[in-house]
Structure formats: C-alpha cells, structure tokens
Tab-separated table of C-alpha atoms and ligand atoms in Angstrom:
chain	number	residue	atom	x	y	z
F	180	MET	CA	-2.631	-7.141	-1.833
F	181	ARG	CA	-0.139	-9.749	-3.062
F	182	ILE	CA	0.202	-12.709	-0.721
F	183	VAL	CA	1.231	-16.342	-0.654
F	184	LEU	CA	-0.319	-18.942	1.601
F	185	LEU	CA	2.105	-21.462	2.820
F	186	GLY	CA	1.382	-24.688	4.588
F	187	ALA	CA	1.397	-28.403	4.506
F	188	PRO	CA	-1.142	-30.417	2.701
F	189	GLY	CA	-4.429	-30.267	4.563
F	190	SER	CA	-3.411	-27.244	6.644
F	191	GLY	CA	-6.435	-25.258	5.260
F	192	LYS	CA	-4.816	-23.089	2.600
F	193	GLY	CA	-7.728	-23.642	0.159
F	194	THR	CA	-10.336	-23.093	2.906
F	195	GLN	CA	-8.739	-19.771	4.034
F	196	ALA	CA	-8.013	-18.612	0.583
F	197	LYS	CA	-11.733	-18.689	-0.297
F	198	LEU	CA	-12.613	-16.781	2.678
F	199	LEU	CA	-9.921	-14.116	1.825
F	200	VAL	CA	-11.402	-13.944	-1.709
F	201	GLU	CA	-14.786	-13.083	-0.336
F	202	LYS	CA	-13.342	-10.429	1.916
F	203	TYR	CA	-10.724	-8.750	-0.142
F	204	LYS	CA	-12.241	-9.367	-3.627
F	205	ILE	CA	-9.020	-10.526	-5.214
F	206	PRO	CA	-8.603	-13.879	-6.886
F	207	GLN	CA	-7.259	-17.180	-5.271
F	208	ILE	CA	-4.686	-18.586	-7.598
F	209	SER	CA	-4.208	-22.298	-6.635
F	210	THR	CA	-1.836	-24.386	-8.718
F	211	GLY	CA	-3.371	-27.527	-7.370
F	212	ASP	CA	-6.919	-26.442	-8.624
F	213	LEU	CA	-5.442	-25.284	-11.986
F	214	LEU	CA	-3.730	-28.673	-12.369
F	215	ARG	CA	-6.861	-30.756	-11.396
F	216	ALA	CA	-8.835	-28.714	-13.927
F	217	ALA	CA	-6.355	-29.478	-16.677
F	218	VAL	CA	-6.464	-33.122	-15.742
F	219	SER	CA	-10.289	-33.345	-15.813
F	220	ALA	CA	-10.284	-31.418	-19.097
F	221	GLY	CA	-8.012	-33.991	-20.544
F	222	THR	CA	-5.558	-31.358	-21.932
F	223	GLU	CA	-2.002	-32.229	-22.814
F	224	LEU	CA	-0.733	-30.339	-19.788
F	225	GLY	CA	-3.146	-32.316	-17.678
F	226	ARG	CA	-1.991	-35.642	-18.963
F	227	ARG	CA	1.651	-34.667	-18.191
F	228	ALA	CA	0.705	-33.424	-14.765
F	229	LYS	CA	-1.443	-36.441	-13.734
F	230	ALA	CA	1.297	-38.934	-13.097
F	231	ALA	CA	3.246	-36.746	-10.752
F	232	MET	CA	0.015	-35.741	-8.870
F	233	ASP	CA	-1.114	-39.287	-8.365
F	234	ALA	CA	2.377	-40.199	-7.043
F	235	GLY	CA	2.245	-37.271	-4.470
F	236	GLN	CA	5.274	-35.578	-6.280
F	237	LEU	CA	5.659	-32.043	-7.634
F	238	VAL	CA	4.664	-31.448	-11.074
F	239	SER	CA	7.634	-30.149	-13.156
F	240	ASP	CA	8.493	-26.357	-12.985
F	241	ASP	CA	8.145	-25.881	-16.798
F	242	ILE	CA	4.448	-26.851	-16.541
F	243	VAL	CA	3.712	-24.873	-13.286
F	244	LEU	CA	5.663	-21.731	-14.041
F	245	GLY	CA	4.016	-21.367	-17.316
F	246	MET	CA	0.662	-21.885	-15.863
F	247	ILE	CA	1.301	-19.279	-13.153
F	248	GLN	CA	2.726	-16.729	-15.544
F	249	ASP	CA	-0.462	-16.845	-17.690
F	250	ARG	CA	-2.790	-16.686	-14.546
F	251	LEU	CA	-0.856	-13.675	-13.092
F	252	SER	CA	-1.108	-11.705	-16.343
F	253	GLN	CA	-4.896	-11.943	-16.321
F	254	PRO	CA	-6.768	-8.665	-15.670
F	255	ASP	CA	-8.335	-9.781	-12.333
F	256	ALA	CA	-4.818	-10.405	-10.848
F	257	LYS	CA	-3.811	-6.758	-11.429
F	258	ASN	CA	-5.315	-5.641	-8.070
F	259	GLY	CA	-3.660	-8.406	-6.135
F	260	PHE	CA	-3.912	-12.191	-5.593
F	261	ILE	CA	-3.769	-14.913	-3.019
F	262	LEU	CA	-1.278	-17.679	-4.116
F	263	ASP	CA	-2.416	-21.111	-2.733
F	264	GLY	CA	0.091	-24.010	-3.149
F	265	PHE	CA	2.539	-21.923	-5.043
F	266	PRO	CA	5.517	-21.660	-4.733
F	267	ARG	CA	6.498	-24.952	-3.445
F	268	SER	CA	10.257	-25.037	-3.798
F	269	ASN	CA	13.138	-22.566	-3.621
F	270	PRO	CA	13.436	-22.383	-7.472
F	271	GLN	CA	9.663	-21.693	-7.807
F	272	ALA	CA	9.940	-18.850	-5.177
F	273	GLN	CA	12.898	-17.320	-7.052
F	274	ALA	CA	10.943	-17.480	-10.307
F	275	LEU	CA	8.021	-15.840	-8.641
F	276	ASP	CA	10.102	-13.100	-7.299
F	277	SER	CA	11.580	-12.419	-10.791
F	278	MET	CA	8.047	-12.502	-12.470
F	279	LEU	CA	6.645	-9.994	-9.939
F	280	ALA	CA	9.673	-7.849	-10.150
F	281	ARG	CA	9.070	-7.669	-13.919
F	282	LEU	CA	5.446	-6.708	-13.214
F	283	GLY	CA	6.650	-4.163	-10.660
F	284	GLN	CA	4.411	-5.833	-8.121
F	285	PRO	CA	6.519	-7.550	-5.511
F	286	LEU	CA	5.183	-9.931	-3.115
F	287	GLN	CA	3.970	-8.365	0.265
F	288	LEU	CA	3.434	-11.270	2.574
F	289	ALA	CA	3.971	-15.098	2.943
F	290	LEU	CA	1.454	-16.374	5.481
F	291	LEU	CA	2.243	-19.692	6.998
F	292	VAL	CA	-0.917	-21.626	8.061
F	293	ASP	CA	0.657	-23.731	10.800
F	294	VAL	CA	-0.934	-27.100	11.759
F	295	ASP	CA	0.622	-29.979	13.782
F	296	PRO	CA	1.307	-32.943	11.341
F	297	SER	CA	-0.783	-35.284	13.527
F	298	GLU	CA	-3.871	-33.314	12.575
F	299	LEU	CA	-3.258	-33.540	8.694
F	300	MET	CA	-3.950	-37.150	7.964
F	301	LYS	CA	-7.538	-37.040	9.362
F	302	ARG	CA	-8.216	-33.648	7.534
F	303	LEU	CA	-7.080	-35.071	4.138
F	304	THR	CA	-8.573	-38.493	4.258
F	305	GLY	CA	-11.868	-36.890	5.512
F	306	ARG	CA	-12.107	-34.303	2.793
F	307	ARG	CA	-14.939	-34.414	0.436
F	308	THR	CA	-15.738	-31.964	-2.375
F	309	CYS	CA	-18.936	-31.304	-4.324
F	310	GLU	CA	-18.324	-32.129	-8.013
F	311	LYS	CA	-21.044	-29.501	-9.046
F	312	CYS	CA	-20.385	-26.361	-6.825
F	313	GLY	CA	-16.925	-27.102	-5.267
F	314	GLN	CA	-18.204	-26.830	-1.666
F	315	MET	CA	-15.836	-28.543	0.736
F	316	TYR	CA	-16.702	-30.838	3.597
F	317	ASN	CA	-15.014	-33.120	6.039
F	318	VAL	CA	-16.529	-36.334	7.216
F	319	TYR	CA	-14.838	-35.831	10.584
F	320	PHE	CA	-14.970	-32.234	11.235
F	321	SER	CA	-17.724	-30.642	8.963
F	322	PRO	CA	-19.880	-33.504	7.498
F	323	PRO	CA	-22.869	-32.843	5.113
F	324	LYS	CA	-26.375	-33.258	6.404
F	325	VAL	CA	-26.855	-36.267	4.096
F	326	SER	CA	-23.676	-38.510	3.518
F	327	GLY	CA	-22.281	-38.067	0.081
F	328	VAL	CA	-24.766	-35.127	-0.996
F	329	CYS	CA	-23.788	-31.450	-1.050
F	330	ASP	CA	-25.996	-29.324	1.430
F	331	LYS	CA	-25.862	-26.464	-0.971
F	332	CYS	CA	-26.667	-27.791	-4.392
F	333	GLY	CA	-27.454	-31.498	-3.934
F	334	GLY	CA	-24.360	-32.294	-5.982
F	335	LYS	CA	-22.472	-35.517	-5.491
F	336	LEU	CA	-19.417	-35.358	-3.097
F	337	MET	CA	-16.296	-36.679	-4.398
F	338	GLN	CA	-12.866	-37.686	-2.803
F	339	ARG	CA	-9.672	-36.419	-4.377
F	340	SER	CA	-7.641	-39.277	-5.934
F	341	ASP	CA	-4.503	-38.040	-3.961
F	342	ASP	CA	-6.371	-38.117	-0.608
F	343	ASN	CA	-5.508	-41.706	0.223
F	344	GLU	CA	-3.073	-42.495	3.088
F	345	GLU	CA	-0.283	-43.654	0.917
F	346	THR	CA	-0.157	-40.590	-1.423
F	347	ILE	CA	-0.882	-38.300	1.580
F	348	GLY	CA	2.393	-39.723	3.238
F	349	LYS	CA	4.364	-38.921	0.078
F	350	ARG	CA	2.816	-35.444	-0.185
F	351	LEU	CA	3.732	-34.783	3.393
F	352	LYS	CA	7.357	-35.932	2.840
F	353	VAL	CA	7.699	-33.746	-0.267
F	354	TYR	CA	6.412	-30.798	1.806
F	355	GLU	CA	9.048	-31.280	4.456
F	356	GLU	CA	11.811	-31.616	1.966
F	357	GLN	CA	10.984	-29.015	-0.729
F	358	THR	CA	8.373	-26.670	0.516
F	359	ALA	CA	9.146	-26.204	4.186
F	360	PRO	CA	12.515	-24.400	3.256
F	361	LEU	CA	10.395	-21.570	1.944
F	362	ILE	CA	9.783	-20.730	5.492
F	363	SER	CA	13.359	-19.487	5.918
F	364	TYR	CA	13.289	-18.088	2.315
F	365	TYR	CA	10.537	-15.682	3.238
F	366	ARG	CA	11.797	-15.100	6.879
F	367	MET	CA	15.045	-13.868	5.216
F	368	GLN	CA	12.940	-11.358	3.120
F	369	ASN	CA	11.130	-10.265	6.304
F	370	LYS	CA	7.906	-11.313	4.558
F	371	LEU	CA	6.972	-14.331	6.782
F	372	ARG	CA	4.074	-14.235	9.245
F	373	ARG	CA	2.688	-17.455	10.966
F	374	VAL	CA	-0.818	-18.079	12.012
F	375	ALA	CA	-1.933	-21.124	13.932
F	376	GLY	CA	-4.171	-23.099	11.518
F	377	VAL	CA	-6.167	-24.962	14.226
F	378	GLY	CA	-9.569	-24.040	15.658
F	379	SER	CA	-12.695	-22.610	13.886
F	380	MET	CA	-12.152	-21.714	10.292
F	381	GLN	CA	-13.771	-18.303	10.976
F	382	ASP	CA	-11.283	-17.655	13.895
F	383	ILE	CA	-8.305	-18.501	11.797
F	384	ALA	CA	-9.642	-16.243	8.935
F	385	ARG	CA	-10.126	-13.377	11.503
F	386	GLU	CA	-6.433	-13.829	12.643
F	387	ILE	CA	-5.227	-14.001	9.133
F	388	SER	CA	-7.108	-10.734	8.181
F	389	HIS	CA	-5.607	-9.141	11.258
F	390	VAL	CA	-2.004	-10.044	10.121
F	391	ILE	CA	-2.758	-8.809	6.607
F	392	GLU	CA	-4.051	-5.457	7.819
F	393	GLN	CA	-1.070	-5.063	10.281
F	394	HIS	CA	1.476	-6.020	7.711
F	395	ILE	CA	0.100	-4.499	4.538
F	396	HIS	CA	-1.833	-1.553	5.677
F	397	PRO	CA	0.602	1.305	5.972
F	398	LEU	CA	-1.060	3.134	8.955
F	399	SER	CA	-1.154	-0.004	11.100
F	400	ALA	CA	2.409	-0.994	10.284
F	401	LEU	CA	3.712	0.628	13.483
F	402	LYS	CA	1.576	-1.699	15.663
F	403	PRO	CA	3.192	-4.803	16.984
F	404	ALA	CA	2.880	-7.602	14.357
F	405	ILE	CA	1.125	-10.896	15.094
F	406	THR	CA	4.538	-12.574	14.911
F	407	ALA	CA	5.129	-11.127	18.332
F	408	ALA	CA	2.445	-13.394	19.613
F	409	THR	CA	3.432	-16.345	17.455
F	410	PRO	CA	7.055	-15.822	16.612
F	411	SER	CA	8.189	-17.576	13.506
F	412	GLY	CA	10.627	-19.820	15.306
F	413	ALA	CA	8.146	-20.749	18.133
F	414	LYS	CA	5.638	-23.607	18.429
F	415	PRO	CA	2.299	-22.633	16.963
F	416	ARG	CA	-0.608	-21.790	19.354
F	417	LEU	CA	-2.861	-24.827	19.717
F	418	VAL	CA	-6.544	-24.089	19.891
F	419	ALA	CA	-9.073	-26.789	20.781
F	420	GLN	CA	-10.880	-28.406	17.897
F	421	ASN	CA	-14.397	-27.353	17.640
F	422	LYS	CA	-16.509	-29.438	15.318
F	423	ALA	CA	-19.500	-27.063	15.202
F	424	ALA	CA	-17.476	-23.976	14.720
F	425	ALA	CA	-15.358	-25.734	12.009
F	426	ALA	CA	-18.457	-26.251	9.810
F	427	PRO	CA	-17.764	-24.794	6.248
F	428	GLN	CA	-19.185	-21.495	5.419
F	429	ALA	CA	-21.497	-20.702	2.604
F	430	GLY	CA	-19.412	-19.763	-0.360
F	431	THR	CA	-16.240	-21.613	0.781
F	432	GLY	CA	-15.776	-23.335	-2.567
F	433	SER	CA	-13.703	-26.535	-3.179
F	434	ALA	CA	-10.252	-27.310	-4.275
F	435	GLY	CA	-11.833	-29.581	-6.830
F	436	GLY	CA	-13.894	-26.755	-8.278
F	437	ALA	CA	-10.826	-25.668	-10.056
F	438	ARG	CA	-11.278	-23.298	-12.865
F	439	VAL	CA	-15.121	-23.032	-12.635
F	440	THR	CA	-14.614	-21.760	-9.027
F	441	LEU	CA	-11.862	-19.427	-10.006
F	442	ALA	CA	-13.650	-17.997	-12.904
F	443	ALA	CA	-16.755	-17.598	-10.849
F	444	HIS	CA	-14.848	-15.683	-8.105
F	445	ALA	CA	-13.091	-13.579	-10.747
F	446	GLY	CA	-16.408	-12.715	-12.421
F	447	GLU	CA	-18.008	-12.029	-9.133
F	448	SER	CA	-15.357	-9.652	-7.878
F	449	ALA	CA	-15.177	-7.913	-11.304
F	450	LYS	CA	-19.013	-7.520	-11.271
F	451	LYS	CA	-18.963	-6.048	-7.756
F	452	ALA	CA	-16.138	-3.861	-8.553
F	453	ALA	CA	-17.534	-2.552	-11.822
F	454	PRO	CA	-19.829	0.140	-10.600
F	455	LYS	CA	-17.237	1.482	-8.123
F	456	LYS	CA	-14.506	1.457	-10.889
F	457	LYS	CA	-16.922	3.363	-13.298
F	458	VAL	CA	-17.670	6.049	-10.601
F	459	ALA	CA	-13.939	6.324	-9.842
F	460	ALA	CA	-13.056	6.644	-13.572
F	461	LYS	CA	-15.864	9.273	-14.049
F	462	LYS	CA	-14.409	11.305	-11.042
F	463	LYS	CA	-11.003	11.074	-12.620
F	464	ALA	CA	-12.189	12.236	-15.973
F	465	THR	CA	-14.068	15.148	-14.507
F	466	ALA	CA	-11.098	16.177	-12.473
F	467	LYS	CA	-8.909	15.887	-15.603
F	468	LYS	CA	-11.338	17.997	-17.509
F	469	ALA	CA	-11.671	20.470	-14.670
F	470	ALA	CA	-7.936	20.631	-14.072
F	471	PRO	CA	-6.941	23.179	-16.909
F	472	LYS	CA	-9.960	25.289	-16.076
F	473	LYS	CA	-9.230	25.349	-12.488
F	474	ALA	CA	-5.596	26.223	-13.304
F	475	ALA	CA	-6.672	29.107	-15.496
F	476	ALA	CA	-9.109	30.444	-12.810
F	477	LYS	CA	-6.292	30.172	-10.202
F	478	ALA	CA	-3.907	32.191	-12.440
F	479	VAL	CA	-6.602	34.949	-13.019
F	480	THR	CA	-7.222	35.170	-9.245
F	481	LYS	CA	-3.433	35.368	-8.675
F	482	LYS	CA	-2.980	38.125	-11.268
F	483	LYS	CA	-6.027	39.993	-9.761
F	484	ALA	CA	-4.503	39.737	-6.286
F	485	ALA	CA	-1.118	40.949	-7.605
F	486	VAL	CA	-2.716	44.002	-9.338
F	487	LYS	CA	-4.529	44.868	-6.241
F	488	LYS	CA	-1.534	44.723	-4.164
F	489	LYS	CA	0.332	46.910	-6.538
F	490	MET	CA	-2.514	49.476	-6.490
F	491	VAL	CA	-2.716	49.502	-2.691
F	492	GLY	CA	1.092	49.823	-2.675
F	493	LYS	CA	0.926	52.862	-4.958
F	494	LYS	CA	-1.900	54.423	-2.982
F	495	LYS	CA	-0.043	53.997	0.145
F	496	ALA	CA	3.192	55.148	-1.494
F	497	ALA	CA	1.760	58.341	-2.938
F	498	PRO	CA	1.008	60.294	0.380
F	499	LYS	CA	4.405	59.172	1.650
F	500	ALA	CA	6.238	60.835	-1.387
F	501	ALA	CA	4.195	64.040	-0.945
F	502	THR	CA	5.005	64.336	2.714
F	503	LYS	CA	8.712	63.652	1.817
F	504	LYS	CA	8.642	66.397	-0.867
F	505	LYS	CA	7.177	68.895	1.533
F	506	VAL	CA	9.534	68.153	4.357
F	507	ALA	CA	12.420	68.651	1.845
F	508	ALA	CA	10.982	71.916	0.651
F	509	LYS	CA	10.556	73.096	4.222
F	510	LYS	CA	14.193	72.118	4.979
F	511	LYS	CA	15.390	73.926	1.912
F	512	THR	CA	13.518	77.133	2.914
F	513	VAL	CA	14.806	76.914	6.458
F	514	ALA	CA	18.348	76.535	5.088
F	515	THR	CA	18.000	79.329	2.712
F	516	LYS	CA	16.594	81.604	5.469
F	517	LYS	CA	19.467	80.682	7.648
F	518	LYS	CA	21.994	81.521	4.873
F	519	VAL	CA	20.318	84.973	4.325
F	520	ALA	CA	20.373	85.555	8.103
F	521	VAL	CA	24.058	84.715	8.199
F	522	LYS	CA	24.752	86.883	5.292
F	523	LYS	CA	22.942	89.823	6.880
F	524	LYS	CA	24.780	89.311	10.095
F	525	THR	CA	28.075	89.359	8.245
F	526	VAL	CA	27.232	92.435	6.329
F	527	ALA	CA	26.045	94.181	9.543
F	528	THR	CA	29.292	93.154	11.371
F	529	LYS	CA	31.361	94.396	8.449
F	530	LYS	CA	29.474	97.685	8.608
F	531	LYS	CA	30.007	98.037	12.325
F	532	VAL	CA	33.638	97.338	11.866
F	533	ALA	CA	33.935	99.896	9.103
F	534	VAL	CA	32.087	102.598	11.206
F	535	LYS	CA	34.303	101.764	14.280
F	536	LYS	CA	37.372	102.134	12.014
F	537	LYS	CA	36.237	105.462	10.681
F	538	VAL	CA	35.432	106.753	14.167
F	539	ALA	CA	38.820	105.674	15.352
F	540	THR	CA	40.519	107.313	12.258
F	541	LYS	CA	38.739	110.548	12.971
F	542	LYS	CA	39.706	110.586	16.629
F	543	ALA	CA	43.385	109.894	15.612
F	544	VAL	CA	43.268	112.795	13.236
F	545	ARG	CA	41.767	115.172	15.799
F	546	LYS	CA	44.361	114.030	18.401
F	547	SER	CA	47.331	114.772	16.101
F	548	ALA	CA	45.858	118.208	15.145
F	549	ARG	CA	45.609	119.074	18.810
F	550	GLY	CA	49.238	118.112	19.388
F	551	ARG	CA	50.516	120.158	16.443
F	552	ARG	CA	48.691	123.093	17.976
Q	147	AP5	P1	-2.655	-28.969	-3.776
Q	147	AP5	O1	-4.105	-29.046	-4.403
Q	147	AP5	O2	-2.151	-27.657	-3.533
Q	147	AP5	O3	-2.646	-29.726	-2.548
Q	147	AP5	P2	-1.925	-29.592	-1.076
Q	147	AP5	O4	-0.923	-28.656	-1.022
Q	147	AP5	O5	-1.513	-31.066	-0.875
Q	147	AP5	O6	-2.895	-29.000	-0.181
Q	147	AP5	P3	-4.435	-29.458	-0.047
Q	147	AP5	O7	-5.193	-28.809	-1.037
Q	147	AP5	O8	-4.521	-30.900	0.092
Q	147	AP5	O9	-4.751	-28.753	1.452
Q	147	AP5	P4	-5.121	-27.320	1.810
Q	147	AP5	O10	-4.023	-26.801	2.671
Q	147	AP5	O11	-5.608	-26.548	0.654
Q	147	AP5	O12	-6.325	-27.720	2.755
Q	147	AP5	P5	-7.826	-27.476	2.521
Q	147	AP5	O13	-8.328	-26.196	2.791
Q	147	AP5	O14	-8.382	-28.233	1.468
Q	147	AP5	O15	-1.729	-29.790	-4.759
Q	147	AP5	C1	-2.082	-31.048	-5.124
Q	147	AP5	C2	-1.099	-31.697	-6.076
Q	147	AP5	O16	-0.816	-30.950	-7.236
Q	147	AP5	C3	0.356	-31.647	-5.374
Q	147	AP5	O17	0.663	-32.841	-4.690
Q	147	AP5	C4	1.319	-31.644	-6.598
Q	147	AP5	O18	1.492	-32.881	-7.242
Q	147	AP5	C5	0.546	-30.748	-7.591
Q	147	AP5	N1	0.959	-29.335	-7.396
Q	147	AP5	C6	0.206	-28.331	-6.879
Q	147	AP5	N2	0.889	-27.205	-6.831
Q	147	AP5	C7	2.105	-27.492	-7.359
Q	147	AP5	C8	3.268	-26.758	-7.568
Q	147	AP5	N3	3.426	-25.348	-7.218
Q	147	AP5	N4	4.435	-27.278	-7.991
Q	147	AP5	C9	4.317	-28.600	-8.294
Q	147	AP5	N5	3.301	-29.348	-8.242
Q	147	AP5	C10	2.081	-28.735	-7.689
Q	147	AP5	O19	-8.397	-28.468	3.843
Q	147	AP5	C11	-8.256	-29.759	3.963
Q	147	AP5	C12	-9.379	-30.418	4.781
Q	147	AP5	O20	-9.355	-29.919	6.113
Q	147	AP5	C13	-10.783	-30.084	4.176
Q	147	AP5	O21	-11.566	-31.105	4.391
Q	147	AP5	C14	-11.273	-28.923	5.150
Q	147	AP5	O22	-12.558	-28.915	5.219
Q	147	AP5	C15	-10.543	-29.320	6.390
Q	147	AP5	N6	-10.187	-28.075	7.193
Q	147	AP5	C16	-9.786	-26.930	6.842
Q	147	AP5	N7	-9.515	-26.020	7.806
Q	147	AP5	C17	-9.956	-26.798	8.937
Q	147	AP5	C18	-9.949	-26.368	10.265
Q	147	AP5	N8	-9.561	-25.273	10.776
Q	147	AP5	N9	-10.446	-27.303	11.287
Q	147	AP5	C19	-10.875	-28.646	10.805
Q	147	AP5	N10	-10.875	-28.925	9.403
Q	147	AP5	C20	-10.424	-28.063	8.582
Q	148	MG	MG1	-5.774	-26.862	-1.396
C-alpha cells in the first residue's frame, strides 16, 4: 500500500499515520519528523533546515528530496509506506511520481484529511509531545493526567518550536499557497480521496481504513467509493468534537519522536513480519523443489494414460477388423456363387437353344424328304 496523507498543519496527518502503521504494518515516512530529528542531532542537513522550519517556510527541495529518496530505498518501505507531510508542492509531487515510477511502485492513493481552518490553531498551540517516547497530547482535547508529564512513560512533555501563533499563521499560509494545489494534482490523477478529519481519532481512522480498502483492495473496487459521500469538491462532513473520544490511543507516537519512533515502528513491523515471511519463503522453496518432481510425475501419468488409450483402441479395433474381414469374405463367396450360377444358367440356355435348333433341323429334313416323295 503506497499512500500520501495530505492536509493542513494540525489536521491530524501524524496522528492518523501512526494508527495506520499499527494496522497495516508499513512505515510512516514524515518529512517533518525526519527534519526535526536532523535538527536535534545537529547534523549539517539539520542546521540548513532549521531556519526555514522556524520561519514556517518550506525547507529546500534538494534537502527534502534527497532525504525522501534515501528513506524510500530502505527495505521496510518495499512493502509500502504512508507519506506524511510529503509532497508539499507541485515540484515535490512530480519528483515523487518519477521516483516511484523508477521503482515500479506508483502511488495508489492521496488521502486528504480535511479540517476547517478555524480548528487548526487550537490543535497546534495545544499540542504537546513526550520527549522520551513521542506520545502526543493536546492540552485542550486530550490532556495528560498530570500536566507536562507523559502518562505512558513519565517523560517530559515538550512543545514544538514552530507551534506558536505567529509561525502557525505562516505555515497555514504556505499550506494554502503551495500544498493545497496538490488536491487538484491528485484529483487529476484520480487518486484523491477526502476524509473529514473532525471527530474522534478512532472514527477518523476507521473511515480512512474504509477508503483505503475500497480504493486499494481490488475486489472491493466496484463498491461506491467514500468520495461519493464526501465528494472532493464538497464541504467536508463536520462531526461534533468529542473530548473523551479524542484521547490519544496507546502507541500513537509523536511527531517529535522522529527517527527513534520511525525506527521503532520499522523494527516492530519487521519483527512481526519475520516469522510469516520465513513460513512463506519455506513454502515457496518447497514448492520450487517439488515443481520438477511434480512435472515429471505428471508426464509419467500422461504417458501411461496415452498408452492405455492406445491399448483400449487396439482392443476395440481388433474385433471390428475381424468382422469386416468376415463380411468381405462372405460377400466374395456370394458373388462367386452368383457368377457360377449365371454361368451355369447361360450354359443351360445355350444347350437348350442348340437342342431346339437340332430338332428344328431334323424336322425340316424330314419335311423336305416327304415332299420329294
Ligand atoms: P510537519 O511536521 O509536517 O508539520 P505540519 O505539516 O505543519 O503538520 P503537523 O505535524 O503540525 O500537523 P499534523 O497534521 O501532523 O497533525 P497532528 O497529528 O500532529 O512539518 C514541519 C515543518 O517541516 C514545515 O513547516 C516545514 O518547514 C518542514 N517540512 C516538512 N515537510 C516538508 C517538505 N515536504 N518540504 C519542505 N519542508 C518541509 O495533530 C496536531 C494536534 O491535533 C495534536 O495535538 C493532536 O493530538 C491533535 N489532534 C489530532 N487529531 C485530532 C482530532 N481528531 N481531534 C482533536 N485533536 C486532534
Ligand atoms: Mg505531523
């Protein structure tokens, strides 16, 4: 499964991506997470990206595209991926299409998580992330039990440096100008699906899974798509906010968890998939080994069947030939008999004619003798 999650800052891309990772066992690839990891690691790439991030602007394509290329070529992305926060502009979308075309793995779905802009400011200013385990909270919608402390691991909760009103305003503007045009880009490719990103996180996740299964699963492709209910041009469906239901679920890591979170997910998926893969590989190997034997056995059976058929044919044909011969012989005998009979008849007739002629001659001789007398 190869999908892109599209949506404004704070729409819940990261939250939903983590739920999808758990369900479909494929990695989340978030450029925001990768960049933040580089910044906190103090790498050259991180230093170059930091200024743009703090200003709410897009980091340059040469940094982001290189990073994505590296990430997509890692083994855990072979079975699919969930792109979160990438692509963010037309050139990035085109570059992604080319990259995936080279890999022979085209994108299958672009899922827009649609949230009214009025919701976003509160979501972003209220976001808190555990610096240890990456668990995400929101002081308005899903607060921790103890303020500033992670429920899961007791770690300290941090606020992202770009989650202040001024930078959020810039990020939203950049989204409208550079990222929102991707809605048309993917609609033109018939890959766009829209899901209302308001309501409980679990309900949204269920709706997203439904769209994925309808759009990507070949057997369910005939069913009407979710876009029929929320057409791409229409206003998104608004669902009442539910604080309790919006509480974060266990395992929904954080955007700040960056590489650690990604690596953990990738490792987890790989571990879970390993025994299944082994069994599948064994089955394949056994099938491969058995294949020539099977083919040979099939050939022998076929030959035997052919010989049997021939024999049965001969057996059946033998009496037929004998009968034919007998009939022919009988016919010959009858014909010969007929010929002999005809010959006999002819001879008899000839004899009769000769006798008659003789008698007639005698009678004539006698008559002429009587006349002379
Ligand atoms: P990035 O990290 O991608 O940030 P973003 O796009 O601004 O999105 P966010 O991560 O802020 O929001 P989200 O949609 O993930 O929402 P979340 O699930 O966290 O990018 C950061 C920066 O990096 C960019 O500004 C740019 O500089 C740079 N960058 C990244 N990618 C780039 C690229 N491709 N090219 C160039 N530069 C790039 O949720 C937000 C909050 O809402 C949380 O508190 C959460 O708990 C809460 N929440 C989620 N769902 C719900 C719900 N249903 N109800 C109530 N609350 C909810
Ligand atoms: Mg995010």
